[in-house]
Each structure stands twice: as structure tokens, then as C-alpha cells.
Amino acid sequence: MKLEVCVDTILSARRAAEGGADRIELCSSLKHGGLTPSPGVVATINEIFKGKRGEKPTRCSIFVMVRPRPGDFTYSEEEVVSMCSDIDYAASLGADGVVFGALTRGGKVDEGVTARLVAKCKEHSLGMTFHRAIDLVHDWREALTLLSKLGVDRVLTAGQESSAFVGLRTVVEMVRFVRENDLGMTVMAGAGINAKNVLEFLQTAEEGCELGSLVDIHGSFKETVDSEANYSWRADPNRDFGSHWVSGSSQIKSAKQIMESFCKNIKTRDPIPRK
């Protein structure tokens, strides 16, 4: 079971690594659900994680969001070409994997587009996560089966609800479906999970199925940072260029410790029979 932290700044990436995250999902513009980050940010974080900027090297891996715009996940040919180029640049800058999602207008996984993105990832031996576009499909069983056939490693989901807690039953059903059909992929639960409730989530999910290595946890673990800059936007004083959200290393560390303890506990007790 791994902990992935969703970040959109260099500071958040540093804090994720300091807190013991296994992986970051690197985006820009989290307020839009996450968009493709700039090459400079990807390169800088890769240097930090490899210890080229004074820090100790970290084992935290970097998965880069490949999403060219806000809005839906149905893309034009030009957008798909740009996404393939973004995968090339992510690989060249040291990313370990990428995150993407593409749907048809009818609410199914776009097999043609997804196959192209998967093929591009395989050119560079990149890991692959299909993001929460999975929560918009009409038939998630069909979607998981197709994504497994195409070679996607994991899906990020809130069980087709606003948060992973609300969608917990579906998350558990997804884990069962993946296991029972030997799909060979990981279900990663995300949205609304934090250090205060991750144990409750895991315990409740474990009652529904044996989680094992089929579940990862995803969160942003946000906290507010106030700016020390002494200036403001005079034309619009209500516009805030000061405080902003970053990931909190203490929250991440706490969540990671809770997850590790939980995994140790379930390994030492009698296994739950698989259905």
C-alpha cells in the first residue's frame, strides 16, 4: 500500500518527500482539478528528489499529470498529439510515470486515445495512472476491464462520488472486481482522505474486502501558507496574491505512519477469506 500526494508547487513536492510519500502526482492548477505542469517545475523537482540541490536523495517517485486544459476529458486530435508530446517531455525530464484520462462523448473510456497514450508511455517505460475520469464513466466494470487490457497500472477513484468516503462501497467493489478478474492493477482511493480520517477509511474498507496490495491512498494534505511579501493588488484589494495552499509534511508523515501500522496489523492476523 503506497501513499501518493497530489502537489502543484515545488514546496509541496519537497514537503511530500519530507513526509515520506511514496509518490507524487505533479500537476499545475489544482483549483482546476490538475493540469499539465511546466517543464521547469518537473525538472527542478526531479533534481531535488535526486539530491542535486543539496538535499538527500529521496525514493519518492514523480508521476506527471497529462491534461492539456480544464473541463471534460474528451479530446481533439490536436490535444491528443499535445498529450503525447507532454509524455515525451515528462520522460526526458526524469518522471517515473504519468497520469491521464480520456473519455468518449458517450461516457466510456476512449479506447483509441488511451491506447495511444499507453503506447507512448511504454516507449519510455513509464508507469501509468488513469485519473478520476473513471468516476464519470457509465460502467466502471467495463472501464476497468478495458484499462487492464490496455496495460494501465492503476486507477484513481472516489468510487464515482464526491469523496472516497461517500463512494467507499464502490471503491471496495472495484477492489473485489480487480482481484476476482485478475486484472493486475491497483485501485487508488482519493478525494477527502487526510491524516485524521485515513485510518477510519482503511478500517471500514477492510471490513468489505481484503485490501492487501490492491489499494493505494491519494491526498493533497493541504494547509494554508501566508505570504511574507509586502504588496497587494491596488486595483482589486479583494484579489489575494498572498496566502496559498501547500501540502503539509506533518500531515503526510502522520498518514504514512498510520498506513504502515495498519498494514502491519492486517498481516499479523488471520487473513480474511477472499470471495
mmCIF file with all atom_site columns, N, CA and C in Angstrom, residues 9-59:
data_model
loop_
_atom_site.group_PDB
_atom_site.id
_atom_site.type_symbol
_atom_site.label_atom_id
_atom_site.label_alt_id
_atom_site.label_comp_id
_atom_site.label_asym_id
_atom_site.label_entity_id
_atom_site.label_seq_id
_atom_site.pdbx_PDB_ins_code
_atom_site.Cartn_x
_atom_site.Cartn_y
_atom_site.Cartn_z
_atom_site.occupancy
_atom_site.B_iso_or_equiv
_atom_site.pdbx_formal_charge
_atom_site.auth_seq_id
_atom_site.auth_comp_id
_atom_site.auth_asym_id
_atom_site.auth_atom_id
_atom_site.pdbx_PDB_model_num
ATOM 1   N N  . THR A 1 9  ? 3.063  22.585 -6.540  1.00 0.00 ? 9  THR A N  1
ATOM 2   C CA . THR A 1 9  ? 4.165  23.527 -6.332  1.00 0.00 ? 9  THR A CA 1
ATOM 3   C C  . THR A 1 9  ? 5.424  22.762 -5.934  1.00 0.00 ? 9  THR A C  1
ATOM 4   N N  . ILE A 1 10 ? 6.553  23.425 -6.104  1.00 0.00 ? 10 ILE A N  1
ATOM 5   C CA . ILE A 1 10 ? 7.830  22.832 -5.704  1.00 0.00 ? 10 ILE A CA 1
ATOM 6   C C  . ILE A 1 10 ? 7.866  22.621 -4.192  1.00 0.00 ? 10 ILE A C  1
ATOM 7   N N  . LEU A 1 11 ? 7.350  23.594 -3.429  1.00 0.00 ? 11 LEU A N  1
ATOM 8   C CA . LEU A 1 11 ? 7.335  23.468 -1.974  1.00 0.00 ? 11 LEU A CA 1
ATOM 9   C C  . LEU A 1 11 ? 6.515  22.258 -1.536  1.00 0.00 ? 11 LEU A C  1
ATOM 10  N N  . SER A 1 12 ? 5.367  22.058 -2.151  1.00 0.00 ? 12 SER A N  1
ATOM 11  C CA . SER A 1 12 ? 4.541  20.903 -1.797  1.00 0.00 ? 12 SER A CA 1
ATOM 12  C C  . SER A 1 12 ? 5.257  19.597 -2.113  1.00 0.00 ? 12 SER A C  1
ATOM 13  N N  . ALA A 1 13 ? 5.988  19.569 -3.218  1.00 0.00 ? 13 ALA A N  1
ATOM 14  C CA . ALA A 1 13 ? 6.744  18.365 -3.574  1.00 0.00 ? 13 ALA A CA 1
ATOM 15  C C  . ALA A 1 13 ? 7.818  18.077 -2.528  1.00 0.00 ? 13 ALA A C  1
ATOM 16  N N  . ARG A 1 14 ? 8.519  19.124 -2.106  1.00 0.00 ? 14 ARG A N  1
ATOM 17  C CA . ARG A 1 14 ? 9.522  18.956 -1.044  1.00 0.00 ? 14 ARG A CA 1
ATOM 18  C C  . ARG A 1 14 ? 8.874  18.376 0.214   1.00 0.00 ? 14 ARG A C  1
ATOM 19  N N  . ARG A 1 15 ? 7.742  18.940 0.584   1.00 0.00 ? 15 ARG A N  1
ATOM 20  C CA . ARG A 1 15 ? 7.074  18.510 1.813   1.00 0.00 ? 15 ARG A CA 1
ATOM 21  C C  . ARG A 1 15 ? 6.562  17.076 1.695   1.00 0.00 ? 15 ARG A C  1
ATOM 22  N N  . ALA A 1 16 ? 6.110  16.712 0.517   1.00 0.00 ? 16 ALA A N  1
ATOM 23  C CA . ALA A 1 16 ? 5.656  15.335 0.315   1.00 0.00 ? 16 ALA A CA 1
ATOM 24  C C  . ALA A 1 16 ? 6.797  14.356 0.543   1.00 0.00 ? 16 ALA A C  1
ATOM 25  N N  . ALA A 1 17 ? 7.958  14.674 -0.022  1.00 0.00 ? 17 ALA A N  1
ATOM 26  C CA . ALA A 1 17 ? 9.127  13.807 0.152   1.00 0.00 ? 17 ALA A CA 1
ATOM 27  C C  . ALA A 1 17 ? 9.570  13.775 1.613   1.00 0.00 ? 17 ALA A C  1
ATOM 28  N N  . GLU A 1 18 ? 9.568  14.941 2.258   1.00 0.00 ? 18 GLU A N  1
ATOM 29  C CA . GLU A 1 18 ? 9.955  15.011 3.676   1.00 0.00 ? 18 GLU A CA 1
ATOM 30  C C  . GLU A 1 18 ? 9.014  14.187 4.552   1.00 0.00 ? 18 GLU A C  1
ATOM 31  N N  . GLY A 1 19 ? 7.738  14.156 4.177   1.00 0.00 ? 19 GLY A N  1
ATOM 32  C CA . GLY A 1 19 ? 6.748  13.429 4.965   1.00 0.00 ? 19 GLY A CA 1
ATOM 33  C C  . GLY A 1 19 ? 6.739  11.933 4.725   1.00 0.00 ? 19 GLY A C  1
ATOM 34  N N  . GLY A 1 20 ? 7.499  11.483 3.742   1.00 0.00 ? 20 GLY A N  1
ATOM 35  C CA . GLY A 1 20 ? 7.587  10.049 3.487   1.00 0.00 ? 20 GLY A CA 1
ATOM 36  C C  . GLY A 1 20 ? 6.655  9.520  2.422   1.00 0.00 ? 20 GLY A C  1
ATOM 37  N N  . ALA A 1 21 ? 6.126  10.403 1.571   1.00 0.00 ? 21 ALA A N  1
ATOM 38  C CA . ALA A 1 21 ? 5.256  9.943  0.489   1.00 0.00 ? 21 ALA A CA 1
ATOM 39  C C  . ALA A 1 21 ? 6.016  8.995  -0.438  1.00 0.00 ? 21 ALA A C  1
ATOM 40  N N  . ASP A 1 22 ? 5.312  8.022  -0.949  1.00 0.00 ? 22 ASP A N  1
ATOM 41  C CA . ASP A 1 22 ? 5.922  7.094  -1.903  1.00 0.00 ? 22 ASP A CA 1
ATOM 42  C C  . ASP A 1 22 ? 5.956  7.673  -3.312  1.00 0.00 ? 22 ASP A C  1
ATOM 43  N N  . ARG A 1 23 ? 5.005  8.560  -3.575  1.00 0.00 ? 23 ARG A N  1
ATOM 44  C CA . ARG A 1 23 ? 4.856  9.053  -4.944  1.00 0.00 ? 23 ARG A CA 1
ATOM 45  C C  . ARG A 1 23 ? 4.142  10.393 -4.896  1.00 0.00 ? 23 ARG A C  1
ATOM 46  N N  . ILE A 1 24 ? 4.457  11.273 -5.836  1.00 0.00 ? 24 ILE A N  1
ATOM 47  C CA . ILE A 1 24 ? 3.673  12.491 -6.006  1.00 0.00 ? 24 ILE A CA 1
ATOM 48  C C  . ILE A 1 24 ? 2.976  12.458 -7.356  1.00 0.00 ? 24 ILE A C  1
ATOM 49  N N  . GLU A 1 25 ? 1.785  13.017 -7.379  1.00 0.00 ? 25 GLU A N  1
ATOM 50  C CA . GLU A 1 25 ? 1.127  13.339 -8.638  1.00 0.00 ? 25 GLU A CA 1
ATOM 51  C C  . GLU A 1 25 ? 1.383  14.826 -8.850  1.00 0.00 ? 25 GLU A C  1
ATOM 52  N N  . LEU A 1 26 ? 2.209  15.148 -9.819  1.00 0.00 ? 26 LEU A N  1
ATOM 53  C CA . LEU A 1 26 ? 2.636  16.528 -10.040 1.00 0.00 ? 26 LEU A CA 1
ATOM 54  C C  . LEU A 1 26 ? 1.760  17.189 -11.092 1.00 0.00 ? 26 LEU A C  1
ATOM 55  N N  . CYS A 1 27 ? 1.097  18.260 -10.675 1.00 0.00 ? 27 CYS A N  1
ATOM 56  C CA . CYS A 1 27 ? 0.168  18.981 -11.541 1.00 0.00 ? 27 CYS A CA 1
ATOM 57  C C  . CYS A 1 27 ? 0.507  20.466 -11.538 1.00 0.00 ? 27 CYS A C  1
ATOM 58  N N  . SER A 1 28 ? -0.217 21.198 -12.322 1.00 0.00 ? 28 SER A N  1
ATOM 59  C CA . SER A 1 28 ? -0.378 22.630 -12.115 1.00 0.00 ? 28 SER A CA 1
ATOM 60  C C  . SER A 1 28 ? -1.867 22.858 -11.872 1.00 0.00 ? 28 SER A C  1
ATOM 61  N N  . SER A 1 29 ? -2.216 23.997 -11.312 1.00 0.00 ? 29 SER A N  1
ATOM 62  C CA . SER A 1 29 ? -3.608 24.434 -11.197 1.00 0.00 ? 29 SER A CA 1
ATOM 63  C C  . SER A 1 29 ? -4.540 23.387 -10.581 1.00 0.00 ? 29 SER A C  1
ATOM 64  N N  . LEU A 1 30 ? -4.281 23.049 -9.335  1.00 0.00 ? 30 LEU A N  1
ATOM 65  C CA . LEU A 1 30 ? -5.168 22.103 -8.654  1.00 0.00 ? 30 LEU A CA 1
ATOM 66  C C  . LEU A 1 30 ? -6.595 22.633 -8.530  1.00 0.00 ? 30 LEU A C  1
ATOM 67  N N  . LYS A 1 31 ? -6.756 23.967 -8.567  1.00 0.00 ? 31 LYS A N  1
ATOM 68  C CA . LYS A 1 31 ? -8.105 24.519 -8.479  1.00 0.00 ? 31 LYS A CA 1
ATOM 69  C C  . LYS A 1 31 ? -8.951 24.121 -9.685  1.00 0.00 ? 31 LYS A C  1
ATOM 70  N N  . HIS A 1 32 ? -8.296 23.710 -10.774 1.00 0.00 ? 32 HIS A N  1
ATOM 71  C CA . HIS A 1 32 ? -8.996 23.210 -11.953 1.00 0.00 ? 32 HIS A CA 1
ATOM 72  C C  . HIS A 1 32 ? -8.961 21.684 -12.020 1.00 0.00 ? 32 HIS A C  1
ATOM 73  N N  . GLY A 1 33 ? -8.605 21.049 -10.922 1.00 0.00 ? 33 GLY A N  1
ATOM 74  C CA . GLY A 1 33 ? -8.538 19.597 -10.905 1.00 0.00 ? 33 GLY A CA 1
ATOM 75  C C  . GLY A 1 33 ? -7.205 19.031 -11.335 1.00 0.00 ? 33 GLY A C  1
ATOM 76  N N  . GLY A 1 34 ? -6.246 19.909 -11.622 1.00 0.00 ? 34 GLY A N  1
ATOM 77  C CA . GLY A 1 34 ? -4.914 19.470 -12.015 1.00 0.00 ? 34 GLY A CA 1
ATOM 78  C C  . GLY A 1 34 ? -4.716 19.496 -13.511 1.00 0.00 ? 34 GLY A C  1
ATOM 79  N N  . LEU A 1 35 ? -3.703 20.248 -13.955 1.00 0.00 ? 35 LEU A N  1
ATOM 80  C CA . LEU A 1 35 ? -3.343 20.330 -15.373 1.00 0.00 ? 35 LEU A CA 1
ATOM 81  C C  . LEU A 1 35 ? -1.867 19.976 -15.531 1.00 0.00 ? 35 LEU A C  1
ATOM 82  N N  . THR A 1 36 ? -1.420 19.861 -16.766 1.00 0.00 ? 36 THR A N  1
ATOM 83  C CA . THR A 1 36 ? -0.027 19.521 -17.040 1.00 0.00 ? 36 THR A CA 1
ATOM 84  C C  . THR A 1 36 ? 0.904  20.583 -16.464 1.00 0.00 ? 36 THR A C  1
ATOM 85  N N  . PRO A 1 37 ? 1.900  20.200 -15.671 1.00 0.00 ? 37 PRO A N  1
ATOM 86  C CA . PRO A 1 37 ? 2.843  21.173 -15.099 1.00 0.00 ? 37 PRO A CA 1
ATOM 87  C C  . PRO A 1 37 ? 3.879  21.614 -16.120 1.00 0.00 ? 37 PRO A C  1
ATOM 88  N N  . SER A 1 38 ? 4.580  22.699 -15.810 1.00 0.00 ? 38 SER A N  1
ATOM 89  C CA . SER A 1 38 ? 5.597  23.212 -16.723 1.00 0.00 ? 38 SER A CA 1
ATOM 90  C C  . SER A 1 38 ? 6.838  22.329 -16.709 1.00 0.00 ? 38 SER A C  1
ATOM 91  N N  . PRO A 1 39 ? 7.588  22.302 -17.813 1.00 0.00 ? 39 PRO A N  1
ATOM 92  C CA . PRO A 1 39 ? 8.836  21.527 -17.849 1.00 0.00 ? 39 PRO A CA 1
ATOM 93  C C  . PRO A 1 39 ? 9.816  21.938 -16.760 1.00 0.00 ? 39 PRO A C  1
ATOM 94  N N  . GLY A 1 40 ? 9.879  23.243 -16.471 1.00 0.00 ? 40 GLY A N  1
ATOM 95  C CA . GLY A 1 40 ? 10.815 23.717 -15.461 1.00 0.00 ? 40 GLY A CA 1
ATOM 96  C C  . GLY A 1 40 ? 10.513 23.173 -14.082 1.00 0.00 ? 40 GLY A C  1
ATOM 97  N N  . VAL A 1 41 ? 9.241  23.108 -13.738 1.00 0.00 ? 41 VAL A N  1
ATOM 98  C CA . VAL A 1 41 ? 8.851  22.569 -12.432 1.00 0.00 ? 41 VAL A CA 1
ATOM 99  C C  . VAL A 1 41 ? 9.173  21.078 -12.354 1.00 0.00 ? 41 VAL A C  1
ATOM 100 N N  . VAL A 1 42 ? 8.872  20.339 -13.410 1.00 0.00 ? 42 VAL A N  1
ATOM 101 C CA . VAL A 1 42 ? 9.178  18.901 -13.422 1.00 0.00 ? 42 VAL A CA 1
ATOM 102 C C  . VAL A 1 42 ? 10.676 18.674 -13.256 1.00 0.00 ? 42 VAL A C  1
ATOM 103 N N  . ALA A 1 43 ? 11.471 19.415 -14.020 1.00 0.00 ? 43 ALA A N  1
ATOM 104 C CA . ALA A 1 43 ? 12.926 19.243 -13.970 1.00 0.00 ? 43 ALA A CA 1
ATOM 105 C C  . ALA A 1 43 ? 13.482 19.592 -12.596 1.00 0.00 ? 43 ALA A C  1
ATOM 106 N N  . THR A 1 44 ? 13.000 20.685 -12.013 1.00 0.00 ? 44 THR A N  1
ATOM 107 C CA . THR A 1 44 ? 13.503 21.118 -10.705 1.00 0.00 ? 44 THR A CA 1
ATOM 108 C C  . THR A 1 44 ? 13.176 20.102 -9.618  1.00 0.00 ? 44 THR A C  1
ATOM 109 N N  . ILE A 1 45 ? 11.946 19.602 -9.606  1.00 0.00 ? 45 ILE A N  1
ATOM 110 C CA . ILE A 1 45 ? 11.569 18.618 -8.591  1.00 0.00 ? 45 ILE A CA 1
ATOM 111 C C  . ILE A 1 45 ? 12.359 17.326 -8.775  1.00 0.00 ? 45 ILE A C  1
ATOM 112 N N  . ASN A 1 46 ? 12.596 16.938 -10.003 1.00 0.00 ? 46 ASN A N  1
ATOM 113 C CA . ASN A 1 46 ? 13.416 15.747 -10.245 1.00 0.00 ? 46 ASN A CA 1
ATOM 114 C C  . ASN A 1 46 ? 14.828 15.932 -9.691  1.00 0.00 ? 46 ASN A C  1
ATOM 115 N N  . GLU A 1 47 ? 15.383 17.124 -9.873  1.00 0.00 ? 47 GLU A N  1
ATOM 116 C CA . GLU A 1 47 ? 16.715 17.409 -9.328  1.00 0.00 ? 47 GLU A CA 1
ATOM 117 C C  . GLU A 1 47 ? 16.708 17.358 -7.800  1.00 0.00 ? 47 GLU A C  1
ATOM 118 N N  . ILE A 1 48 ? 15.668 17.911 -7.195  1.00 0.00 ? 48 ILE A N  1
ATOM 119 C CA . ILE A 1 48 ? 15.552 17.885 -5.731  1.00 0.00 ? 48 ILE A CA 1
ATOM 120 C C  . ILE A 1 48 ? 15.481 16.447 -5.232  1.00 0.00 ? 48 ILE A C  1
ATOM 121 N N  . PHE A 1 49 ? 14.641 15.650 -5.862  1.00 0.00 ? 49 PHE A N  1
ATOM 122 C CA . PHE A 1 49 ? 14.451 14.269 -5.411  1.00 0.00 ? 49 PHE A CA 1
ATOM 123 C C  . PHE A 1 49 ? 15.708 13.425 -5.614  1.00 0.00 ? 49 PHE A C  1
ATOM 124 N N  . LYS A 1 50 ? 16.515 13.784 -6.587  1.00 0.00 ? 50 LYS A N  1
ATOM 125 C CA . LYS A 1 50 ? 17.748 13.030 -6.836  1.00 0.00 ? 50 LYS A CA 1
ATOM 126 C C  . LYS A 1 50 ? 18.937 13.570 -6.048  1.00 0.00 ? 50 LYS A C  1
ATOM 127 N N  . GLY A 1 51 ? 18.691 14.581 -5.211  1.00 0.00 ? 51 GLY A N  1
ATOM 128 C CA . GLY A 1 51 ? 19.740 15.109 -4.354  1.00 0.00 ? 51 GLY A CA 1
ATOM 129 C C  . GLY A 1 51 ? 20.710 16.039 -5.040  1.00 0.00 ? 51 GLY A C  1
ATOM 130 N N  . LYS A 1 52 ? 20.283 16.648 -6.145  1.00 0.00 ? 52 LYS A N  1
ATOM 131 C CA . LYS A 1 52 ? 21.172 17.530 -6.898  1.00 0.00 ? 52 LYS A CA 1
ATOM 132 C C  . LYS A 1 52 ? 21.084 18.989 -6.453  1.00 0.00 ? 52 LYS A C  1
ATOM 133 N N  . ARG A 1 53 ? 20.260 19.262 -5.444  1.00 0.00 ? 53 ARG A N  1
ATOM 134 C CA . ARG A 1 53 ? 20.113 20.639 -4.952  1.00 0.00 ? 53 ARG A CA 1
ATOM 135 C C  . ARG A 1 53 ? 20.386 20.729 -3.456  1.00 0.00 ? 53 ARG A C  1
ATOM 136 N N  . GLY A 1 54 ? 21.214 19.844 -2.959  1.00 0.00 ? 54 GLY A N  1
ATOM 137 C CA . GLY A 1 54 ? 21.644 19.919 -1.569  1.00 0.00 ? 54 GLY A CA 1
ATOM 138 C C  . GLY A 1 54 ? 20.938 18.985 -0.619  1.00 0.00 ? 54 GLY A C  1
ATOM 139 N N  . GLU A 1 55 ? 19.738 18.513 -0.994  1.00 0.00 ? 55 GLU A N  1
ATOM 140 C CA . GLU A 1 55 ? 19.012 17.600 -0.120  1.00 0.00 ? 55 GLU A CA 1
ATOM 141 C C  . GLU A 1 55 ? 19.506 16.164 -0.303  1.00 0.00 ? 55 GLU A C  1
ATOM 142 N N  . LYS A 1 56 ? 19.135 15.320 0.639   1.00 0.00 ? 56 LYS A N  1
ATOM 143 C CA . LYS A 1 56 ? 19.400 13.899 0.475   1.00 0.00 ? 56 LYS A CA 1
ATOM 144 C C  . LYS A 1 56 ? 18.467 13.345 -0.600  1.00 0.00 ? 56 LYS A C  1
ATOM 145 N N  . PRO A 1 57 ? 18.940 12.425 -1.413  1.00 0.00 ? 57 PRO A N  1
ATOM 146 C CA . PRO A 1 57 ? 18.062 11.811 -2.420  1.00 0.00 ? 57 PRO A CA 1
ATOM 147 C C  . PRO A 1 57 ? 16.862 11.137 -1.761  1.00 0.00 ? 57 PRO A C  1
ATOM 148 N N  . THR A 1 58 ? 15.747 11.125 -2.446  1.00 0.00 ? 58 THR A N  1
ATOM 149 C CA . THR A 1 58 ? 14.535 10.503 -1.930  1.00 0.00 ? 58 THR A CA 1
ATOM 150 C C  . THR A 1 58 ? 14.070 9.416  -2.882  1.00 0.00 ? 58 THR A C  1
ATOM 151 N N  . ARG A 1 59 ? 13.359 8.454  -2.338  1.00 0.00 ? 59 ARG A N  1
ATOM 152 C CA . ARG A 1 59 ? 12.793 7.391  -3.167  1.00 0.00 ? 59 ARG A CA 1
ATOM 153 C C  . ARG A 1 59 ? 11.407 7.751  -3.686  1.00 0.00 ? 59 ARG A C  1
#
